[in-house]
Amino acid sequence: MNAQNTIFDRILRGEIPCKKVFEDEHTLAFYDIAPQAPVHVLIIPKTRIVNVASAEAGHTDQLGRVLQTAAHVGRLLGVADSGYRLVFNNGPDGGQSVDYLHCHLLAGRPLAWPPG
Ligand code: AMP
């Protein structure tokens, strides 16, 4: 797949729909299409980064904003007190299937540790 044409690039360009939870100038949060928990939201930066491993010093601001938006989404969806897990899958063994950096926010049930 073309590096600029991942499913999340297409969502950002408005070419395919998403169920939006929150958006600001720097980030977009939307529900995962195949939820793995009662609450499963993806948070992406609006500037493309492939994954954590490929992030550079110049991406520090975007990475911080993704985490800030995750915390905001946790509050918006009422799971800040019950808790949630943030996951960045990275590369093949990490289970990354979309080459556009994204943070999974999972909540709404007790989450096992370690993950399988
Ligand atoms: P990862 O495996 O960490 O790369 O996560 C990619 C996530 O994107 C998976 O949890 C998918 O269910 C989710 N996903 C794929 N396509 C869409 C879509 N069109 N809208 C929302 N979530 C999607």
XYZ file of C-alpha atoms and ligand atoms in Angstrom:
139
model
C 0.000 0.000 0.000
C 1.206 3.519 -0.809
C 2.723 5.060 2.333
C 0.412 8.085 2.067
C -2.667 5.998 1.522
C -3.248 4.022 4.675
C -6.796 3.729 5.915
C -6.056 6.440 8.502
C -4.707 8.843 5.838
C -7.994 8.282 4.023
C -10.058 8.884 7.159
C -8.154 12.140 7.765
C -8.822 13.265 4.193
C -12.519 12.510 4.671
C -12.495 9.845 1.946
C -13.908 7.204 4.258
C -16.092 7.806 7.302
C -15.223 7.315 10.931
C -17.213 7.536 14.138
C -15.517 10.579 15.577
C -15.061 11.008 19.324
C -12.944 14.166 19.361
C -10.944 16.323 16.990
C -8.685 19.312 17.397
C -6.082 21.023 15.245
C -3.472 18.334 15.882
C -5.279 15.045 16.541
C -8.316 12.952 15.657
C -9.944 10.324 17.885
C -12.470 7.821 16.533
C -13.982 4.470 17.486
C -12.141 1.337 16.370
C -14.158 -0.571 13.776
C -13.469 -3.898 15.545
C -13.612 -3.053 19.251
C -11.642 -5.242 21.644
C -13.237 -3.726 24.753
C -16.500 -1.888 25.558
C -14.598 1.343 24.869
C -12.012 1.171 22.065
C -10.901 4.453 20.534
C -7.983 5.219 18.228
C -6.114 8.508 18.539
C -3.959 9.664 15.625
C -1.830 12.728 14.949
C -2.853 14.792 11.926
C 0.751 14.853 10.759
C 1.690 11.393 9.593
C 4.206 9.311 11.526
C 4.514 5.615 10.609
C 5.037 4.346 14.146
C 6.872 5.008 17.387
C 10.060 3.419 16.038
C 10.211 5.845 13.130
C 9.340 8.955 15.173
C 12.020 11.621 15.163
C 12.918 14.451 17.524
C 10.716 16.778 15.468
C 7.697 14.604 16.270
C 7.845 15.143 20.022
C 5.028 17.676 19.978
C 2.684 15.413 17.987
C 3.421 12.468 20.264
C 2.658 14.545 23.331
C -0.560 15.795 21.794
C -1.680 12.232 21.052
C -1.282 11.414 24.750
C -3.068 14.604 25.800
C -5.974 13.743 23.501
C -6.061 10.194 24.884
C -6.422 11.574 28.410
C -9.115 13.976 27.170
C -11.019 11.117 25.494
C -10.801 9.112 28.727
C -12.493 11.977 30.553
C -15.039 12.570 27.741
C -16.106 8.922 27.781
C -16.223 8.693 31.568
C -13.476 6.112 32.032
C -10.787 8.293 33.595
C -11.538 6.991 37.094
C -12.271 3.350 36.229
C -9.095 3.315 34.128
C -7.949 2.448 30.644
C -5.030 1.059 28.719
C -3.105 2.928 26.025
C -1.385 0.763 23.404
C 0.922 1.639 20.521
C 1.447 -1.479 18.404
C 4.766 -1.194 16.616
C 5.900 -3.363 13.702
C 4.977 -6.953 12.836
C 5.585 -8.604 16.211
C 3.860 -5.681 17.907
C 0.740 -6.415 15.875
C 0.766 -3.154 13.900
C -1.521 -3.558 10.890
C -1.901 0.095 9.846
C 1.309 1.998 9.061
C 0.119 5.265 10.554
C 0.910 5.875 14.202
C -2.113 5.355 16.410
C -2.820 5.012 20.088
C -5.453 2.480 21.149
C -7.486 3.517 24.206
C -9.159 0.435 25.697
C -11.525 0.602 28.636
C -14.813 -0.529 30.125
C -13.673 -3.883 31.518
C -10.711 -5.154 33.541
C -7.852 -5.720 31.095
C -5.581 -8.720 31.611
C -1.853 -8.319 32.097
C 0.381 -9.367 30.472
C -1.410 -9.107 27.126
C -1.477 -12.321 25.085
P -3.068 -1.966 14.724
O -3.292 -3.437 14.581
O -2.431 -1.586 16.032
O -2.357 -1.393 13.528
O -4.508 -1.326 14.815
C -5.239 -0.944 13.701
C -6.649 -0.816 14.173
O -7.377 -0.112 13.202
C -7.365 -2.158 14.387
O -7.788 -2.244 15.744
C -8.541 -2.079 13.424
O -9.710 -2.662 13.936
C -8.695 -0.580 13.230
N -9.317 -0.171 11.978
C -9.040 -0.602 10.723
N -9.800 0.036 9.829
C -10.564 0.913 10.526
C -11.554 1.872 10.164
N -11.921 2.076 8.899
N -12.142 2.596 11.154
C -11.787 2.410 12.442
N -10.854 1.517 12.848
C -10.254 0.782 11.896
